[in-house]
XYZ file of C-alpha atoms in Angstrom:
389
model
C -14.207 -46.216 27.618
C -17.701 -46.894 26.229
C -17.701 -49.171 23.189
C -19.082 -47.629 20.019
C -22.420 -49.171 19.128
C -23.377 -50.258 15.627
C -26.934 -50.115 14.312
C -28.036 -52.871 11.938
C -31.418 -52.685 10.241
C -32.894 -55.947 8.960
C -35.569 -55.443 6.309
C -37.843 -58.476 6.372
C -38.900 -60.679 9.255
C -39.146 -63.994 7.440
C -36.942 -67.058 7.851
C -33.731 -65.324 6.728
C -34.303 -61.977 8.431
C -35.408 -63.378 11.789
C -32.505 -65.812 11.993
C -30.073 -63.050 10.945
C -31.368 -60.692 13.640
C -30.958 -63.328 16.343
C -27.486 -64.292 15.093
C -26.304 -60.660 15.194
C -26.688 -60.763 18.975
C -23.322 -62.537 19.096
C -21.978 -58.975 19.303
C -23.430 -57.266 22.381
C -22.527 -53.832 20.975
C -24.921 -54.130 18.031
C -28.366 -52.516 18.085
C -30.762 -54.497 15.884
C -33.986 -53.272 14.278
C -36.216 -55.589 12.249
C -38.650 -53.918 9.840
C -41.593 -56.082 8.830
C -45.032 -55.183 7.449
C -46.831 -57.637 9.751
C -46.791 -57.974 13.547
C -46.541 -61.772 13.262
C -44.020 -64.180 11.749
C -45.481 -66.066 8.784
C -44.612 -69.728 8.308
C -44.885 -69.685 4.538
C -44.321 -73.424 4.358
C -47.685 -73.818 6.136
C -49.792 -71.382 4.102
C -51.421 -74.242 2.191
C -52.529 -75.680 5.552
C -53.933 -72.314 6.588
C -55.929 -72.160 3.355
C -57.371 -75.635 3.876
C -58.042 -75.040 7.562
C -55.749 -77.858 8.661
C -53.161 -75.700 10.398
C -52.038 -72.213 11.380
C -49.265 -70.184 9.736
C -48.675 -67.241 12.094
C -46.354 -67.102 15.111
C -45.858 -64.298 17.634
C -42.519 -62.509 17.198
C -42.302 -62.285 20.972
C -41.442 -65.991 20.990
C -38.940 -65.745 18.104
C -36.826 -62.599 18.435
C -34.047 -62.430 20.998
C -33.935 -59.922 23.850
C -33.103 -56.419 22.689
C -34.138 -56.916 19.058
C -36.520 -54.094 18.139
C -39.441 -54.878 15.829
C -40.875 -52.046 13.721
C -44.151 -52.957 12.047
C -43.929 -50.900 8.867
C -42.949 -51.203 5.211
C -39.653 -50.075 3.699
C -40.231 -47.736 0.758
C -36.678 -46.755 -0.166
C -33.077 -47.382 0.816
C -30.815 -44.385 0.345
C -27.334 -43.517 1.595
C -27.464 -45.135 5.012
C -31.178 -44.637 5.598
C -34.399 -46.591 5.177
C -37.542 -44.587 4.464
C -40.706 -46.260 5.779
C -44.316 -45.928 4.629
C -45.209 -44.190 7.896
C -42.693 -41.421 7.148
C -40.186 -42.700 9.696
C -36.554 -42.679 8.575
C -34.190 -45.250 10.074
C -30.430 -44.667 9.956
C -28.144 -47.682 9.781
C -24.487 -48.587 9.811
C -25.268 -51.890 8.080
C -28.416 -53.219 6.472
C -29.500 -56.826 5.890
C -31.808 -57.023 2.884
C -34.129 -59.998 3.527
C -37.396 -58.999 1.872
C -38.156 -62.537 0.672
C -40.286 -63.449 -2.316
C -43.902 -63.358 -3.381
C -46.205 -65.063 -5.854
C -46.643 -63.605 -9.317
C -49.888 -63.697 -11.275
C -48.996 -62.765 -14.870
C -50.744 -59.874 -16.546
C -50.153 -61.597 -19.889
C -52.802 -64.227 -19.047
C -56.191 -62.541 -19.548
C -58.332 -62.612 -16.421
C -55.623 -64.097 -14.194
C -55.184 -61.042 -12.020
C -58.932 -60.463 -11.797
C -60.068 -63.996 -11.019
C -57.122 -66.150 -9.863
C -56.092 -66.356 -6.206
C -52.373 -66.334 -5.362
C -51.255 -67.982 -2.129
C -47.659 -66.873 -1.512
C -48.390 -64.248 1.167
C -50.350 -64.299 4.412
C -52.996 -61.829 3.280
C -53.444 -63.720 0.010
C -53.926 -66.968 1.927
C -56.489 -65.282 4.204
C -58.444 -64.037 1.179
C -58.320 -67.475 -0.432
C -59.466 -69.174 2.767
C -62.509 -66.877 2.950
C -63.356 -67.623 -0.681
C -63.111 -71.368 -0.076
C -65.338 -71.089 2.994
C -68.044 -69.540 0.813
C -67.706 -72.231 -1.842
C -69.956 -75.301 -2.002
C -67.969 -78.421 -1.016
C -68.634 -80.036 -4.421
C -67.610 -76.990 -6.468
C -64.587 -77.664 -8.720
C -61.281 -75.999 -7.844
C -58.336 -75.543 -10.210
C -54.742 -75.126 -9.063
C -52.418 -73.662 -11.705
C -48.752 -74.549 -11.337
C -47.267 -77.900 -10.346
C -44.251 -76.830 -8.350
C -44.133 -77.695 -4.667
C -46.674 -75.031 -3.658
C -49.176 -76.177 -6.265
C -48.781 -79.845 -5.354
C -49.177 -79.185 -1.629
C -52.184 -76.905 -2.105
C -53.971 -79.303 -4.461
C -53.430 -82.308 -2.203
C -54.466 -80.448 0.953
C -57.769 -79.377 -0.617
C -58.414 -82.806 -2.143
C -57.941 -84.441 1.233
C -60.728 -82.155 2.483
C -63.006 -83.638 -0.166
C -62.667 -80.884 -2.774
C -62.750 -81.727 -6.484
C -59.351 -80.475 -7.634
C -57.653 -80.183 -11.007
C -53.922 -79.489 -11.037
C -52.809 -77.834 -14.286
C -49.053 -78.286 -14.587
C -48.240 -76.325 -17.716
C -45.430 -78.793 -18.343
C -43.939 -81.302 -15.938
C -45.366 -82.280 -12.574
C -42.794 -81.368 -9.904
C -40.039 -80.230 -12.303
C -37.459 -80.042 -9.493
C -37.966 -83.705 -8.590
C -36.325 -86.853 -9.913
C -38.414 -89.258 -11.996
C -38.896 -91.666 -9.064
C -39.823 -88.768 -6.780
C -42.263 -87.477 -9.381
C -43.888 -90.888 -9.657
C -44.303 -90.983 -5.890
C -46.015 -87.589 -5.864
C -48.265 -88.591 -8.776
C -49.294 -91.787 -6.978
C -50.422 -89.971 -3.838
C -52.188 -87.281 -5.857
C -54.186 -90.013 -7.616
C -55.088 -91.595 -4.274
C -56.351 -88.247 -3.048
C -58.448 -87.813 -6.188
C -56.525 -84.919 -7.749
C -56.864 -84.802 -11.539
C -53.424 -83.913 -12.914
C -53.272 -82.233 -16.334
C -49.575 -82.255 -17.084
C -49.126 -80.801 -20.571
C -51.738 -78.038 -20.927
C -51.087 -74.422 -20.082
C -53.677 -71.911 -18.928
C -54.180 -69.133 -21.478
C -57.074 -67.302 -19.795
C -58.940 -67.269 -16.487
C -62.653 -66.557 -16.124
C -64.810 -66.294 -13.021
C -66.171 -69.786 -13.680
C -63.319 -71.570 -15.431
C -59.956 -71.543 -17.184
C -59.085 -71.801 -20.866
C -56.305 -74.194 -21.841
C -53.895 -73.774 -24.728
C -55.628 -76.539 -26.704
C -58.847 -74.515 -26.613
C -60.550 -76.642 -23.970
C -62.427 -74.897 -21.156
C -62.073 -76.354 -17.696
C -64.899 -75.462 -15.329
C -63.574 -73.943 -12.118
C -65.543 -72.256 -9.373
C -62.267 -71.034 -7.891
C -58.809 -70.858 -9.461
C -55.607 -70.779 -7.406
C -52.422 -69.484 -9.063
C -49.127 -70.932 -7.776
C -47.032 -70.748 -10.948
C -43.995 -68.525 -10.542
C -42.383 -66.416 -7.871
C -41.078 -62.871 -7.847
C -39.447 -60.567 -5.321
C -40.428 -57.136 -3.970
C -39.040 -54.275 -6.043
C -37.505 -52.374 -3.110
C -33.923 -52.820 -4.370
C -34.820 -51.676 -7.882
C -36.810 -48.690 -6.560
C -33.811 -47.753 -4.437
C -31.447 -47.771 -7.422
C -29.542 -50.822 -6.198
C -28.178 -53.409 -8.659
C -30.541 -56.306 -9.336
C -30.887 -59.314 -11.600
C -33.787 -59.654 -14.074
C -36.158 -60.859 -11.372
C -35.275 -57.994 -9.019
C -33.020 -59.854 -6.578
C -30.194 -57.803 -5.104
C -26.868 -58.538 -6.794
C -24.130 -59.398 -4.316
C -20.710 -60.974 -4.241
C -20.114 -64.388 -2.665
C -20.085 -62.878 0.846
C -23.664 -61.652 0.219
C -22.426 -58.039 0.122
C -24.125 -55.706 -2.372
C -21.798 -55.152 -5.333
C -22.347 -51.373 -5.094
C -22.512 -50.778 -1.339
C -20.480 -52.688 1.311
C -22.917 -51.584 4.021
C -25.752 -53.646 2.483
C -25.815 -57.437 2.836
C -28.556 -59.663 1.415
C -30.100 -62.941 2.538
C -32.888 -65.269 1.491
C -34.973 -65.366 -1.671
C -34.153 -61.771 -2.677
C -30.368 -62.351 -2.797
C -28.470 -63.168 -5.995
C -24.842 -63.902 -5.024
C -22.618 -63.645 -8.111
C -25.780 -63.617 -10.214
C -26.425 -67.261 -9.237
C -29.202 -67.299 -6.608
C -30.008 -70.393 -4.624
C -33.388 -72.052 -4.991
C -36.106 -70.019 -3.287
C -36.868 -72.006 -0.155
C -36.742 -71.806 3.605
C -34.000 -74.468 3.389
C -31.810 -71.921 1.624
C -33.052 -68.809 3.436
C -32.217 -69.766 7.017
C -28.509 -70.570 6.393
C -28.253 -67.461 4.207
C -29.595 -65.422 7.131
C -26.854 -66.735 9.413
C -24.168 -66.120 6.791
C -25.410 -62.583 6.088
C -25.212 -61.852 9.815
C -21.696 -63.304 9.915
C -20.665 -61.026 7.050
C -21.920 -57.986 8.976
C -20.184 -59.148 12.154
C -16.945 -59.601 10.196
C -17.216 -56.091 8.771
C -17.701 -54.676 12.264
C -14.745 -56.661 13.571
C -12.539 -55.706 10.617
C -11.982 -59.346 9.578
C -12.485 -60.929 6.124
C -16.029 -62.122 5.449
C -16.443 -65.729 4.315
C -18.103 -66.714 1.034
C -21.417 -68.552 0.896
C -21.000 -72.184 1.856
C -24.115 -74.256 2.272
C -25.513 -77.510 0.963
C -28.985 -78.833 0.243
C -30.381 -82.169 1.412
C -33.617 -82.476 -0.543
C -37.210 -81.332 -0.765
C -40.143 -82.276 1.463
C -43.556 -82.231 -0.222
C -46.648 -82.748 1.919
C -49.549 -84.526 0.238
C -52.300 -83.792 2.689
C -51.851 -84.533 6.367
C -51.252 -88.271 6.031
C -48.783 -88.592 3.162
C -45.701 -86.893 1.770
C -42.733 -87.405 -0.508
C -39.216 -86.541 0.606
C -36.987 -86.083 -2.449
C -33.324 -86.594 -1.536
C -30.742 -84.389 -3.240
C -27.031 -83.905 -3.723
C -25.382 -81.028 -1.839
C -25.674 -78.843 -4.958
C -29.491 -79.321 -4.891
C -29.689 -81.650 -7.898
C -32.157 -84.491 -7.180
C -31.068 -88.058 -6.546
C -33.130 -91.001 -7.758
C -33.972 -91.618 -4.117
C -37.032 -90.647 -2.132
C -39.069 -91.514 0.930
C -42.824 -91.737 0.460
C -46.035 -92.275 2.380
C -46.755 -91.899 6.076
C -43.097 -91.983 7.146
C -42.365 -89.111 4.782
C -45.315 -87.178 6.270
C -43.709 -87.488 9.715
C -40.391 -86.282 8.300
C -42.062 -83.299 6.606
C -43.835 -82.277 9.812
C -40.619 -82.591 11.806
C -38.823 -80.370 9.280
C -41.574 -77.719 9.469
C -41.462 -77.754 13.268
C -37.670 -77.569 13.328
C -37.532 -74.293 11.380
C -39.377 -72.294 14.031
C -37.731 -74.256 16.835
C -34.293 -73.427 15.411
C -35.051 -69.705 15.198
C -36.206 -69.762 18.839
C -33.067 -71.619 19.857
C -30.898 -69.009 18.121
C -32.813 -66.281 19.978
C -32.039 -67.973 23.295
C -28.430 -68.789 22.440
C -26.903 -66.722 19.593
C -24.410 -68.772 17.606
C -26.186 -72.046 18.318
C -27.408 -72.447 14.746
C -25.348 -74.659 12.416
C -26.020 -75.551 8.809
C -24.864 -78.170 6.341
C -21.895 -77.024 4.263
C -20.049 -78.328 1.240
C -22.377 -77.445 -1.611
C -19.317 -76.863 -3.845
C -20.795 -73.558 -4.956
C -17.459 -71.797 -5.320
C -16.030 -74.596 -7.453
C -19.089 -74.600 -9.738
C -19.029 -70.833 -10.191
C -15.335 -70.900 -11.008
C -15.892 -73.623 -13.576
C -18.739 -71.734 -15.213
C -16.799 -68.460 -15.135
C -19.987 -66.431 -15.513
C -19.520 -62.750 -14.662
C -22.015 -60.875 -12.529
C -24.489 -59.174 -14.942
């Protein structure tokens, strides 16, 4: 008797979606289709290098996806009743769907001139546009980076190492996710690279030749890069699926959509129990494996397991020579411990290399991937007793 085959569509070919597709190959009777708008895998954690010209950020899917995984280069427009409608007009039917659309940068419309003159960096095409603009800029022209999260810090330091005159406007605290010692380490290396850090001011307007700060001061800027804030694609909302305020798909603790057991989410666009994990490749890759496991459990008729993963810290590159590695508790809260300098730069590079290497390994040997567990998520959620909105 021929075994009945199951079709799983994975929307999104980033860290979560690619790992999930490879992990699904544990079941030989599953047909897997990955829908992605680009023909290449984007290493988002290297986009700041791509912008500065110190590294590449695109990898051929032929080296990442396992045998038999079908890649469709197209964009999902709508999910409806077991189908995915694509921009090209193609309609894909699925038995299960993994929603792994990732996240994107957000330039606020409330800041006058930001959308007209500021350059976001969160997506490959945005990074390409920014790189072209930088290439046309005089080497001594001032550059402003708005937002002092990890992306802003890495972008500012990468450009400063190239000799650019860079201001980093924090709009609050430098590296808000870091501990005080970790923050001091980052600030030290930024100073050594010549980055001028403006911690308190916020940008209230962006012009073609500068930014206006909330104290009325005007900061001259030949090019302004916007890294403050992330959002997610609105595919779930457009499809009438339940989302949180940011647009992430609402799921239970097994990553299953609260309204449709055929849809499972992973990565930055997932909000399990209304409590999403920090947007990061560190969270996305384990979520991809767990989303795939949930689908495999559904196919097998066995109970799906709840999310169980732990964090280890954050790696922040500060140019090519330096970095800060902020150590963290399993629940992602920072410890007052860090590694800094050249050793940390080696650690950061090893971590970046290991992400792609791990996806390739999973493609060659499904089920190989393991992740750190014990983040005590279930215990925390039970203690908070916050219902899903």
